Short mmCIF file of C-alpha atoms (C1' of nucleotides) in Angstrom, two decimals:
data_model
loop_
_atom_site.label_atom_id
_atom_site.label_comp_id
_atom_site.label_asym_id
_atom_site.label_seq_id
_atom_site.Cartn_x
_atom_site.Cartn_y
_atom_site.Cartn_z
CA MET A 13 50.63 57.53 91.51
CA ASN A 14 47.77 58.61 89.12
CA ALA A 15 44.50 57.43 87.65
CA GLU A 16 45.38 58.20 84.24
CA LEU A 17 48.71 56.59 84.38
CA LYS A 18 49.06 54.10 81.23
CA THR A 19 50.34 50.85 81.31
CA GLN A 20 52.52 49.89 78.40
CA THR A 21 56.00 49.09 77.70
CA LEU A 22 58.13 51.67 75.76
CA PRO A 23 58.69 51.21 72.12
CA MET A 24 61.78 49.36 71.52
CA LYS A 25 64.34 49.90 68.93
CA THR A 26 66.90 47.24 69.14
CA ALA A 27 67.15 43.64 70.22
CA ALA A 28 69.57 44.78 72.97
CA ALA A 29 66.91 47.35 74.21
CA GLU A 30 64.68 44.50 74.87
CA LYS A 31 65.41 44.62 78.61
CA LYS A 32 62.42 46.67 78.84
CA ILE A 33 61.28 48.85 81.57
CA HIS A 34 58.24 47.26 83.09
CA LYS A 35 57.12 49.74 85.52
CA ASP A 36 53.91 51.90 84.72
CA TYR A 37 54.93 54.89 83.05
CA PHE A 38 52.92 57.80 81.99
CA HIS A 39 53.23 58.31 78.19
CA ALA A 40 52.32 61.61 76.35
CA ALA A 41 52.22 62.54 72.84
CA VAL A 42 55.05 64.68 71.60
CA SER A 43 54.83 67.09 68.71
CA VAL A 44 56.99 69.68 66.91
CA ASP A 45 55.71 73.18 66.12
CA CYS A 46 57.46 75.02 63.34
CA VAL A 47 57.85 78.99 63.51
CA ILE A 48 58.51 79.38 60.01
CA PHE A 49 59.88 82.98 59.44
CA GLY A 50 59.73 84.71 56.10
CA TYR A 51 60.40 88.22 54.91
CA GLU A 52 58.47 90.07 52.26
CA ASP A 53 57.36 93.83 51.69
CA ARG A 54 59.75 94.85 54.66
CA LYS A 55 57.82 92.64 57.03
CA LEU A 56 58.56 89.76 58.95
CA LYS A 57 56.09 87.10 58.52
CA VAL A 58 55.14 83.78 59.79
CA LEU A 59 53.58 80.76 58.21
CA VAL A 60 50.28 79.84 59.91
CA MET A 61 47.15 77.92 58.97
CA PRO A 62 43.53 77.81 60.25
CA SER A 63 43.28 75.57 63.23
CA ASP A 64 41.18 72.36 62.55
CA LEU A 65 40.17 72.32 66.05
CA GLU A 66 36.72 73.22 66.98
CA GLU A 67 37.84 74.91 70.28
CA PHE A 68 40.11 77.20 68.24
CA LYS A 69 37.87 77.76 65.05
CA ASN A 70 38.58 81.21 63.56
CA LEU A 71 42.01 81.15 65.11
CA PHE A 72 45.17 80.48 63.15
CA SER A 73 48.11 78.05 64.36
CA LEU A 74 51.63 77.45 63.73
CA LEU A 75 52.44 74.34 61.64
CA GLY A 76 53.17 71.38 63.90
CA ASP A 77 52.82 67.43 63.99
CA LEU A 78 53.31 64.76 66.09
CA VAL A 79 56.63 63.19 66.22
CA GLY A 80 56.84 59.65 64.87
CA PRO A 81 58.16 56.63 67.02
CA HIS A 82 61.48 56.48 64.98
CA GLU A 83 61.89 60.09 64.27
CA ASP A 84 64.19 62.52 65.94
CA LEU A 85 63.08 65.92 66.81
CA GLN A 86 64.87 67.87 64.29
CA SER A 87 64.08 65.28 61.63
CA ALA A 88 60.39 65.82 62.50
CA SER A 89 60.68 69.55 62.11
CA GLN A 90 62.52 68.83 58.61
CA ARG A 91 59.75 66.73 57.45
CA ILE A 92 56.96 69.30 58.68
CA LEU A 93 58.74 71.82 56.71
CA LYS A 94 59.39 69.88 53.68
CA GLU A 95 55.83 68.69 53.71
CA ARG A 96 54.26 72.31 53.90
CA THR A 97 56.83 74.31 51.72
CA GLY A 98 58.62 71.57 49.67
CA LEU A 99 61.74 72.93 50.93
CA ASP A 100 64.93 70.91 52.12
CA GLY A 101 67.93 72.08 54.07
CA VAL A 102 66.31 75.14 55.38
CA TYR A 103 68.09 76.78 58.55
CA MET A 104 66.43 75.71 61.66
CA GLU A 105 67.02 76.02 65.31
CA GLN A 106 65.29 74.59 68.40
CA VAL A 107 63.59 77.12 70.50
CA GLN A 108 62.54 75.08 73.58
CA ALA A 109 59.97 72.71 74.93
CA PHE A 110 56.54 73.57 76.05
CA GLY A 111 54.67 71.16 78.23
CA ASP A 112 52.04 72.88 80.28
CA THR A 113 49.19 70.54 81.32
CA ASP A 114 46.46 72.42 79.60
CA ARG A 115 48.31 73.66 76.55
CA HIS A 116 46.33 71.17 74.35
CA PRO A 117 42.46 70.98 74.78
CA SER A 118 42.57 67.31 73.72
CA GLY A 119 44.99 65.98 76.06
CA ARG A 120 48.52 65.96 77.15
CA VAL A 121 50.78 66.94 74.38
CA PHE A 122 54.27 68.36 74.91
CA THR A 123 55.77 70.40 72.02
CA VAL A 124 59.24 71.18 70.89
CA ALA A 125 59.25 74.45 68.93
CA TYR A 126 61.91 75.02 66.14
CA TYR A 127 62.09 78.14 64.17
CA SER A 128 63.17 78.21 60.38
CA LEU A 129 64.15 81.02 58.36
CA LEU A 130 63.58 81.07 54.55
CA ASN A 131 63.13 83.25 51.66
CA ILE A 132 59.71 83.55 50.58
CA LYS A 133 60.58 84.22 46.91
CA HIS A 134 62.56 80.93 46.84
CA ASP A 135 62.15 79.25 43.58
CA GLY A 136 61.39 75.86 45.27
CA LEU A 137 58.87 77.24 47.56
CA GLN A 138 55.57 75.54 47.00
CA LEU A 139 52.94 75.83 49.74
CA SER A 140 51.08 72.49 50.27
CA ASN A 141 47.81 73.98 50.80
CA PRO A 142 46.04 77.31 49.78
CA LEU A 143 44.88 77.82 53.47
CA LEU A 144 48.46 78.34 54.49
CA LYS A 145 49.33 82.00 55.03
CA TRP A 146 52.33 84.08 55.52
CA MET A 147 51.00 86.44 58.14
CA PRO A 148 53.03 89.53 59.37
CA VAL A 149 54.43 88.81 62.79
CA TYR A 150 53.63 92.15 64.33
CA GLU A 151 50.10 91.92 63.16
CA ILE A 152 49.29 88.62 65.14
CA LYS A 153 47.42 89.20 68.22
CA GLN A 154 46.19 85.66 69.02
CA LEU A 155 46.97 82.22 67.90
CA ALA A 156 45.63 78.72 68.71
CA PHE A 157 46.83 76.65 71.72
CA ASP A 158 49.77 78.27 73.30
CA HIS A 159 51.20 79.28 69.80
CA LYS A 160 51.32 82.87 70.53
CA LEU A 161 53.69 82.15 73.50
CA ILE A 162 55.75 79.85 71.05
CA LEU A 163 55.95 82.60 68.50
CA ASP A 164 56.77 85.21 71.03
CA THR A 165 59.61 83.12 72.57
CA SER A 166 60.95 82.26 69.06
CA LEU A 167 60.80 85.80 67.88
CA ALA A 168 62.75 86.98 71.16
CA LYS A 169 65.44 84.18 70.35
CA LEU A 170 65.71 85.21 66.75
CA ARG A 171 66.18 88.85 67.53
CA HIS A 172 68.89 87.75 70.04
CA MET A 173 70.60 85.60 67.58
CA SER A 174 70.49 88.22 64.85
CA MET A 175 72.72 90.56 67.03
CA GLU A 176 75.35 87.84 67.45
CA THR A 177 75.40 85.67 64.29
CA PRO A 178 74.54 86.10 60.61
CA VAL A 179 71.21 84.23 60.66
CA LEU A 180 69.16 86.90 58.95
CA PHE A 181 70.64 86.43 55.67
CA HIS A 182 68.54 83.26 55.46
CA LEU A 183 65.62 85.37 54.67
CA LEU A 184 66.96 87.13 51.89
CA PRO A 185 67.54 85.99 48.31
CA GLU A 186 71.02 84.91 47.50
CA LYS A 187 71.93 88.18 46.11
CA PHE A 188 70.84 91.23 47.96
CA SER A 189 71.75 94.83 48.17
CA LEU A 190 73.03 96.49 51.57
CA ARG A 191 69.62 98.51 51.61
CA GLU A 192 67.70 95.30 51.46
CA LEU A 193 69.85 93.89 54.36
CA GLN A 194 69.48 96.92 56.39
CA GLU A 195 65.59 97.16 55.96
CA LEU A 196 65.62 93.51 57.05
CA TYR A 197 67.79 94.36 60.35
CA GLU A 198 65.38 97.40 60.97
CA ALA A 199 62.38 95.19 60.64
CA ILE A 200 63.81 92.69 63.09
CA GLN A 201 65.00 94.93 65.58
CA GLY A 202 62.09 97.62 65.42
CA GLN A 203 64.25 100.63 64.92
CA GLU A 204 65.81 102.75 62.38
CA LEU A 205 69.67 102.31 61.77
CA ASP A 206 72.13 104.71 60.40
CA ARG A 207 73.16 103.71 57.07
CA ARG A 208 76.92 104.60 57.30
CA ASN A 209 77.46 102.97 60.60
CA PHE A 210 75.42 99.98 59.50
CA ARG A 211 77.54 99.31 56.39
CA LYS A 212 80.70 99.81 58.48
CA LYS A 213 79.65 97.32 61.19
CA ILE A 214 78.49 94.87 58.74
CA SER A 215 81.58 95.18 56.58
CA ASN A 216 83.60 94.68 59.59
CA LYS A 217 82.06 91.42 60.31
CA GLY A 218 83.33 89.93 57.22
CA TRP A 219 80.14 88.32 56.46
CA LEU A 220 79.71 89.80 52.94
CA VAL A 221 81.04 88.82 49.59
CA ASP A 222 80.87 91.83 46.97
CA LEU A 223 79.35 90.03 43.73
CA LYS A 224 80.54 92.90 41.59
CA GLU A 225 77.06 93.13 40.17
CA MET A 226 74.40 95.65 40.39
CA GLU A 227 70.65 95.93 41.26
CA LYS A 228 68.33 95.71 38.36
CA ASP A 229 64.60 97.03 38.04
CA VAL A 230 64.91 99.79 40.53
CA SER A 231 63.84 103.34 39.50
CA HIS A 232 66.76 105.11 40.94
CA ARG A 233 70.61 104.56 41.15
CA PRO A 234 71.17 100.71 41.74
CA GLY A 235 73.10 99.42 44.56
CA LYS A 236 75.89 96.77 44.52
CA LEU A 237 74.89 93.07 45.21
CA TYR A 238 76.23 90.80 47.79
CA ARG A 239 75.89 87.37 49.03
CA LEU A 240 76.64 85.70 52.34
CA GLN A 241 80.39 84.62 52.92
CA PHE A 242 80.31 80.85 53.64
CA ALA A 243 80.63 80.18 57.44
CA GLU A 244 83.65 78.18 57.17
CA THR A 245 85.78 81.10 56.10
CA PHE A 246 84.44 83.82 58.44
CA PRO A 247 87.16 85.92 60.02
CA GLN A 248 87.09 84.56 63.61
CA LYS A 249 86.38 87.04 66.31
CA HIS A 250 87.81 86.42 70.05
CA MET B 13 52.30 54.42 60.01
CA ASN B 14 54.43 52.10 62.31
CA ALA B 15 54.12 48.88 63.63
CA GLU B 16 55.06 50.24 67.26
CA LEU B 17 52.23 52.83 67.18
CA LYS B 18 50.22 52.65 70.27
CA THR B 19 46.52 52.84 70.36
CA GLN B 20 45.02 54.87 73.26
CA THR B 21 43.35 58.03 73.99
CA LEU B 22 45.26 60.96 75.41
CA PRO B 23 44.87 61.55 79.09
CA MET B 24 41.96 64.01 79.68
CA LYS B 25 42.11 66.77 81.94
CA THR B 26 38.66 68.57 81.87
CA ALA B 27 35.26 67.56 81.09
CA ALA B 28 35.19 70.16 78.01
CA ALA B 29 38.40 68.19 76.87
CA GLU B 30 36.47 64.92 76.37
CA LYS B 31 36.20 65.56 72.77
CA LYS B 32 38.91 63.27 72.29
CA ILE B 33 41.13 62.74 69.57
CA HIS B 34 40.51 59.22 68.47
CA LYS B 35 43.31 58.53 65.99
CA ASP B 36 46.23 56.41 66.71
CA TYR B 37 49.05 58.35 68.15
CA PHE B 38 52.42 57.33 69.24
CA HIS B 39 52.96 58.01 72.78
CA ALA B 40 56.32 58.24 74.55
CA ALA B 41 57.78 58.95 77.88
CA VAL B 42 58.84 62.40 78.81
CA SER B 43 61.59 63.19 81.41
CA VAL B 44 63.11 66.11 82.85
CA ASP B 45 66.96 66.20 83.43
CA CYS B 46 68.44 68.61 86.02
CA VAL B 47 71.79 70.01 85.50
CA ILE B 48 72.23 71.24 88.97
CA PHE B 49 75.44 73.48 89.20
CA GLY B 50 77.18 74.30 92.27
CA TYR B 51 80.45 76.20 93.18
CA GLU B 52 82.92 74.98 95.71
CA ASP B 53 86.87 75.13 95.97
CA ARG B 54 86.92 77.38 92.95
CA LYS B 55 85.38 74.82 90.94
CA LEU B 56 82.26 74.65 88.90
CA LYS B 57 80.47 71.29 90.07
CA VAL B 58 77.27 69.44 88.95
CA LEU B 59 75.22 67.08 90.97
CA VAL B 60 75.27 63.47 89.57
CA MET B 61 74.67 60.02 90.89
CA PRO B 62 75.56 56.70 89.67
CA SER B 63 73.39 55.33 86.87
CA ASP B 64 70.80 52.64 88.00
CA LEU B 65 70.94 51.06 84.47
CA GLU B 66 72.99 47.96 83.70
CA GLU B 67 73.97 49.44 80.22
CA PHE B 68 75.62 52.26 82.23
CA LYS B 69 77.01 50.65 85.27
CA ASN B 70 80.18 52.63 86.62
CA LEU B 71 78.88 55.66 84.94
CA PHE B 72 77.29 58.81 86.58
CA SER B 73 74.19 60.47 85.32
CA LEU B 74 72.40 63.76 85.81
CA LEU B 75 69.26 63.68 88.05
CA GLY B 76 66.12 63.19 86.29
CA ASP B 77 62.70 61.69 86.31
CA LEU B 78 59.73 61.22 84.16
CA VAL B 79 57.28 63.88 84.12
CA GLY B 80 53.86 63.10 85.71
CA PRO B 81 50.63 63.30 83.74
CA HIS B 82 49.58 66.62 85.78
CA GLU B 83 52.76 68.04 86.02
CA ASP B 84 54.25 70.91 84.01
CA LEU B 85 57.74 70.66 82.98
CA GLN B 86 59.15 73.43 85.29
CA SER B 87 57.12 71.87 88.05
CA ALA B 88 58.73 68.55 87.56
CA SER B 89 62.21 70.01 87.45
CA GLN B 90 61.40 71.86 90.67
CA ARG B 91 60.19 68.72 92.16
CA ILE B 92 63.23 66.67 91.26
CA LEU B 93 65.41 69.32 92.66
CA LYS B 94 63.41 69.51 95.95
CA GLU B 95 63.52 65.58 96.17
CA ARG B 96 67.16 65.57 95.72
CA THR B 97 68.46 68.80 97.48
CA GLY B 98 65.67 69.87 99.79
CA LEU B 99 65.70 73.23 98.20
CA ASP B 100 62.83 75.23 96.86
CA GLY B 101 62.75 78.35 94.77
CA VAL B 102 66.20 77.70 93.14
CA TYR B 103 67.18 79.72 90.06
CA MET B 104 66.48 77.44 87.09
CA GLU B 105 66.30 77.81 83.29
CA GLN B 106 65.25 75.34 80.54
CA VAL B 107 68.12 74.50 78.29
CA GLN B 108 66.39 72.61 75.44
CA ALA B 109 64.72 69.17 74.61
CA PHE B 110 66.63 66.13 73.59
CA GLY B 111 64.85 63.47 71.58
CA ASP B 112 67.04 61.26 69.57
CA THR B 113 65.58 57.94 69.07
CA ASP B 114 68.31 55.99 70.50
CA ARG B 115 69.18 58.32 73.51
CA HIS B 116 67.54 55.88 75.95
CA PRO B 117 68.46 52.26 75.90
CA SER B 118 65.14 51.14 77.26
CA GLY B 119 62.69 52.97 74.80
CA ARG B 120 61.79 55.97 73.37
CA VAL B 121 62.03 58.90 76.18
CA PHE B 122 62.13 62.57 75.27
CA THR B 123 63.91 64.64 77.81
CA VAL B 124 63.73 68.46 78.59
CA ALA B 125 66.96 69.71 80.34
CA TYR B 126 66.82 72.42 82.85
CA TYR B 127 69.82 73.87 84.64
CA SER B 128 69.87 75.20 88.18
CA LEU B 129 72.26 77.27 89.97
CA LEU B 130 72.56 76.87 93.78
CA ASN B 131 74.91 77.61 96.65
CA ILE B 132 76.44 74.31 97.82
CA LYS B 133 77.04 75.83 101.30
CA HIS B 134 73.37 76.61 101.63
CA ASP B 135 71.74 76.14 104.96
CA GLY B 136 68.82 74.26 103.72
CA LEU B 137 70.76 71.90 101.31
CA GLN B 138 70.43 68.24 102.21
CA LEU B 139 71.16 65.63 99.82
CA SER B 140 68.60 62.82 99.53
CA ASN B 141 71.29 60.23 99.18
CA PRO B 142 74.86 59.51 99.94
CA LEU B 143 75.37 58.51 96.38
CA LEU B 144 74.76 61.82 95.08
CA LYS B 145 78.08 63.56 94.45
CA TRP B 146 79.18 67.03 93.26
CA MET B 147 81.43 66.30 90.36
CA PRO B 148 83.76 69.18 89.01
CA VAL B 149 82.47 69.98 85.55
CA TYR B 150 85.99 69.98 83.99
CA GLU B 151 86.67 66.57 85.25
CA ILE B 152 83.68 65.00 83.60
CA LYS B 153 84.54 62.92 80.26
CA GLN B 154 81.58 60.76 80.07
CA LEU B 155 77.93 60.31 81.43
CA ALA B 156 75.15 57.79 81.15
CA PHE B 157 72.73 58.19 78.22
CA ASP B 158 73.43 61.62 76.29
CA HIS B 159 74.02 63.34 79.50
CA LYS B 160 77.44 64.46 78.43
CA LEU B 161 75.71 66.36 75.65
CA ILE B 162 73.11 67.52 77.92
CA LEU B 163 75.84 68.88 80.40
CA ASP B 164 77.81 70.53 77.44
CA THR B 165 74.86 72.31 76.07
CA SER B 166 73.93 73.47 79.56
CA LEU B 167 77.38 74.71 80.26
CA ALA B 168 77.37 76.68 76.94
CA LYS B 169 74.21 78.42 77.81
CA LEU B 170 75.16 79.18 81.39
CA ARG B 171 78.51 80.67 79.96
CA HIS B 172 76.51 82.81 77.61
CA MET B 173 74.01 83.83 80.00
CA SER B 174 76.66 84.82 82.42
CA MET B 175 78.16 87.27 80.05
CA GLU B 176 74.79 89.06 79.70
CA THR B 177 72.93 88.88 82.95
CA PRO B 178 73.83 88.39 86.75
CA VAL B 179 73.06 84.72 87.11
CA LEU B 180 76.38 83.42 88.44
CA PHE B 181 75.48 85.32 91.84
CA HIS B 182 73.07 82.18 92.46
CA LEU B 183 76.05 80.06 93.01
CA LEU B 184 77.64 82.18 95.74
CA PRO B 185 76.61 82.79 99.42
CA GLU B 186 74.19 85.63 100.02
CA LYS B 187 77.20 87.79 100.91
CA PHE B 188 80.52 87.48 99.07
CA SER B 189 83.78 89.42 98.44
CA LEU B 190 84.93 90.81 94.83
CA ARG B 191 87.49 88.29 95.06
CA GLU B 192 85.20 85.31 95.21
CA LEU B 193 83.07 86.96 92.55
CA GLN B 194 85.88 87.40 90.19
CA GLU B 195 87.03 83.74 90.93
CA LEU B 196 83.82 82.48 90.07
CA TYR B 197 83.70 84.32 86.79
CA GLU B 198 87.32 82.98 86.11
CA ALA B 199 86.08 79.57 86.56
CA ILE B 200 83.19 79.79 84.31
CA GLN B 201 85.01 81.60 81.45
CA GLY B 202 88.13 79.55 81.88
CA GLN B 203 90.47 82.66 81.84
CA GLU B 204 91.93 84.92 84.36
CA LEU B 205 90.60 88.30 84.61
CA ASP B 206 92.39 91.71 85.53
CA ARG B 207 91.18 92.77 88.93
CA ARG B 208 90.77 96.50 88.26
CA ASN B 209 88.94 96.02 85.00
CA PHE B 210 86.54 93.34 86.61
CA ARG B 211 85.82 95.73 89.35
CA LYS B 212 85.05 98.54 87.06
CA LYS B 213 82.90 96.47 84.79
CA ILE B 214 80.69 95.01 87.61
CA SER B 215 80.35 98.25 89.19
CA ASN B 216 79.03 99.80 86.06
CA LYS B 217 76.60 97.01 85.79
CA GLY B 218 74.83 98.13 88.95
CA TRP B 219 74.52 94.81 90.21
CA LEU B 220 76.16 95.08 93.52
CA VAL B 221 75.09 96.39 96.75
CA ASP B 222 77.82 97.23 99.38
CA LEU B 223 76.97 95.76 102.54
CA LYS B 224 79.42 97.81 104.60
CA GLU B 225 80.53 94.71 106.16
CA MET B 226 84.13 92.96 106.00
CA GLU B 227 85.27 89.50 105.28
CA LYS B 228 85.91 87.38 108.24
CA ASP B 229 88.30 84.57 109.02
CA VAL B 230 90.61 85.22 106.06
CA SER B 231 94.34 85.18 106.81
CA HIS B 232 95.10 88.58 105.13
CA ARG B 233 93.43 91.87 104.82
CA PRO B 234 89.69 91.22 104.60
CA GLY B 235 87.72 92.63 101.56
CA LYS B 236 84.36 94.24 101.56
CA LEU B 237 81.30 92.12 101.25
CA TYR B 238 78.43 92.52 98.75
CA ARG B 239 75.22 91.14 97.96
CA LEU B 240 73.26 91.01 94.60
CA GLN B 241 70.98 94.12 93.80
CA PHE B 242 67.32 93.04 93.48
CA ALA B 243 66.49 92.56 89.82
CA GLU B 244 63.46 94.94 89.97
CA THR B 245 65.88 97.67 90.71
CA PHE B 246 68.47 97.21 88.23
CA PRO B 247 69.59 100.16 86.14
CA GLN B 248 68.48 99.36 82.67
CA LYS B 249 70.73 99.10 79.84
CA HIS B 250 69.48 99.79 76.31
"C1'" DA C 16 107.61 95.19 115.19
"C1'" DG C 17 108.15 93.11 110.71
"C1'" DG C 18 106.67 90.20 106.90
"C1'" DG C 19 103.25 88.18 104.38
"C1'" DA C 20 98.84 88.29 101.47
"C1'" DA C 21 95.39 90.12 99.55
"C1'" DT C 22 92.76 94.67 98.98
"C1'" DA C 23 91.73 99.25 96.76
"C1'" DT C 24 92.37 102.29 93.33
"C1'" DG C 25 93.66 105.62 88.34
"C1'" DT C 26 95.42 106.60 84.21
"C1'" DA C 27 96.85 106.17 79.36
"C1'" DC C 28 96.03 103.76 75.21
"C1'" DT C 29 93.08 101.19 71.73
"C1'" DT C 30 88.90 99.72 69.97
"C1'" DT C 31 84.07 100.32 69.30
"C1'" DT C 32 80.02 102.98 68.91
"C1'" DT C 33 77.50 106.97 67.63
"C1'" DA C 34 76.16 111.28 65.23
"C1'" DC C 35 75.97 113.51 61.29
"C1'" DA C 36 76.24 115.87 55.41
"C1'" DC C 37 77.38 115.76 50.68
"C1'" DA C 38 78.61 114.54 46.11
"C1'" DT C 39 77.21 110.75 42.75
"C1'" DT C 40 74.46 107.85 39.81
"C1'" DG C 41 71.17 106.11 36.88
"C1'" DA C 42 66.07 106.33 35.83
"C1'" DT C 43 62.30 109.37 34.76
"C1'" DT C 44 60.05 113.55 33.52
"C1'" DT C 45 59.75 117.70 30.83
"C1'" DA D 23 68.89 117.38 26.04
"C1'" DA D 24 68.23 119.27 30.62
"C1'" DA D 25 66.20 119.19 35.09
"C1'" DT D 26 64.50 116.48 38.70
"C1'" DC D 27 64.07 112.44 41.61
"C1'" DA D 28 65.42 108.83 44.69
"C1'" DA D 29 68.79 106.16 46.45
"C1'" DT D 30 73.82 104.91 46.58
"C1'" DG D 31 78.19 105.52 48.51
"C1'" DT D 32 81.65 107.48 51.52
"C1'" DG D 33 84.63 110.07 56.26
"C1'" DT D 34 85.54 112.41 60.25
"C1'" DA D 35 84.96 113.85 64.92
"C1'" DA D 36 83.33 112.75 69.56
"C1'" DA D 37 81.94 109.56 73.04
"C1'" DA D 38 81.79 105.11 75.30
"C1'" DA D 39 83.73 100.93 76.25
"C1'" DG D 40 87.66 97.86 76.89
"C1'" DT D 41 92.50 96.78 77.86
"C1'" DA D 42 97.02 97.11 79.92
"C1'" DC D 43 99.39 97.92 83.69
"C1'" DA D 44 101.99 99.40 89.49
"C1'" DT D 45 101.78 101.17 94.03
"C1'" DA D 46 100.22 102.07 98.48
"C1'" DT D 47 97.24 100.13 102.08
"C1'" DT D 48 95.17 97.21 105.55
"C1'" DC D 49 94.86 93.42 108.44
"C1'" DC D 50 96.62 88.88 110.00
"C1'" DC D 51 100.13 86.14 111.87
"C1'" DT D 52 104.39 85.26 114.12
#
DNA sequence: AGGGAATATGTACTTTTTACACATTGATTT
DNA sequence: AAATCAATGTGTAAAAAGTACATATTCCCT
């Protein structure tokens, strides 16, 4: 089939699985790339780091790592996130796989992209490395590997999801005002929204819980604070 | 890191890429699984074949194959489809990657699922093997590997897409009546639709071209025939 | 010629979306 | 203490989209 075909057995997991496949298979590296979104100063940002490859010096890349032999894809993504940010249990969703033959300069590496949404101001957030950088998404023109494509694909998926389900809340602190929420939607959708219509729409979704508290430390009339209603108790639509 | 870690270099593609990564990497097999949907007798069907693994004897599986060293994911998916059905240029979309450690009994195999939509009555359709079977989706209770999960995930995505974009047309012959189209939507959405409202909605989308032809060989008043409007000339929404 | 079976079509009602303006609150300044 | 500033909180009318529903028409078949 091909000169570069590798001869080896697949890694086994259980004794029962010892009925190996003995044919020659091509084996490749599989990585996970994390598109870690955050929100700050009214801007959607993504966590990047300088690429460690000579080919991509001066370019940033997403945070990724190879998937271990006994590691599920989602576990790998959670591990990377934990290693880089110290955070557990972050909202995360698979975007898709990328596997063009030339996507990695050092050889054949398939990658599966996950996006995560987290609150940059989260108490537990502790970046593993000072080189990690929250970069505003709309200022990113280029990234290492095919990471710009991965970012754009993830962003498109996030935009789409944000119109259908309450995902954006993960980018905000636990307590937030309607103004903050609206500014976030405006940042994601790239257009201004009417305040009254926005409030009406969000209220009808039943996603919000009125905390009976007020904003503090704002130099104007403070707004009410809300939190996200737990998903289990959402009013169902359809 | 792990006892089963393999020591080998990644396959190289270009001379420039000869700056190899020398670390020990875990390499796994990567496959593509095709969820090939068709529509016949008012039922959504999927193309399956008997599993060739002892573990899954008596079970059917989706059509898949390992990705070659110099093959993109989408190319692999197109190749599998061509090999199995003889068809080229079929509508196809990536669903997502599946990579649980125990998903394949013979070892670690990541897979990327693609769904395709084709017309079972297509002139060029020529199944490669008499064991291939068009199985009604709603009658499938179990499949080999994690293929039931892959099927369910693909079906959910297809349902979702069918509400937003004109994908279902790929399941029909080039010329079709509004009744055929409505029956298809009903089969996918699993509910009956009102004929007048359906027609109004579809007309407003601007997806249809009136062919000024009539159905033939029906034992009742024949309906008008339509074809799908080319995507490039769709009226834009939003 | 009559009966059967499915096509083609419009209107009233409800729900959702959009556009739009003013009084209120609390902090800050004078 | 009063005036100013900046943002909050709220309702209504119009337009658009979605839903429910019935009758006359066409072609095939016998």
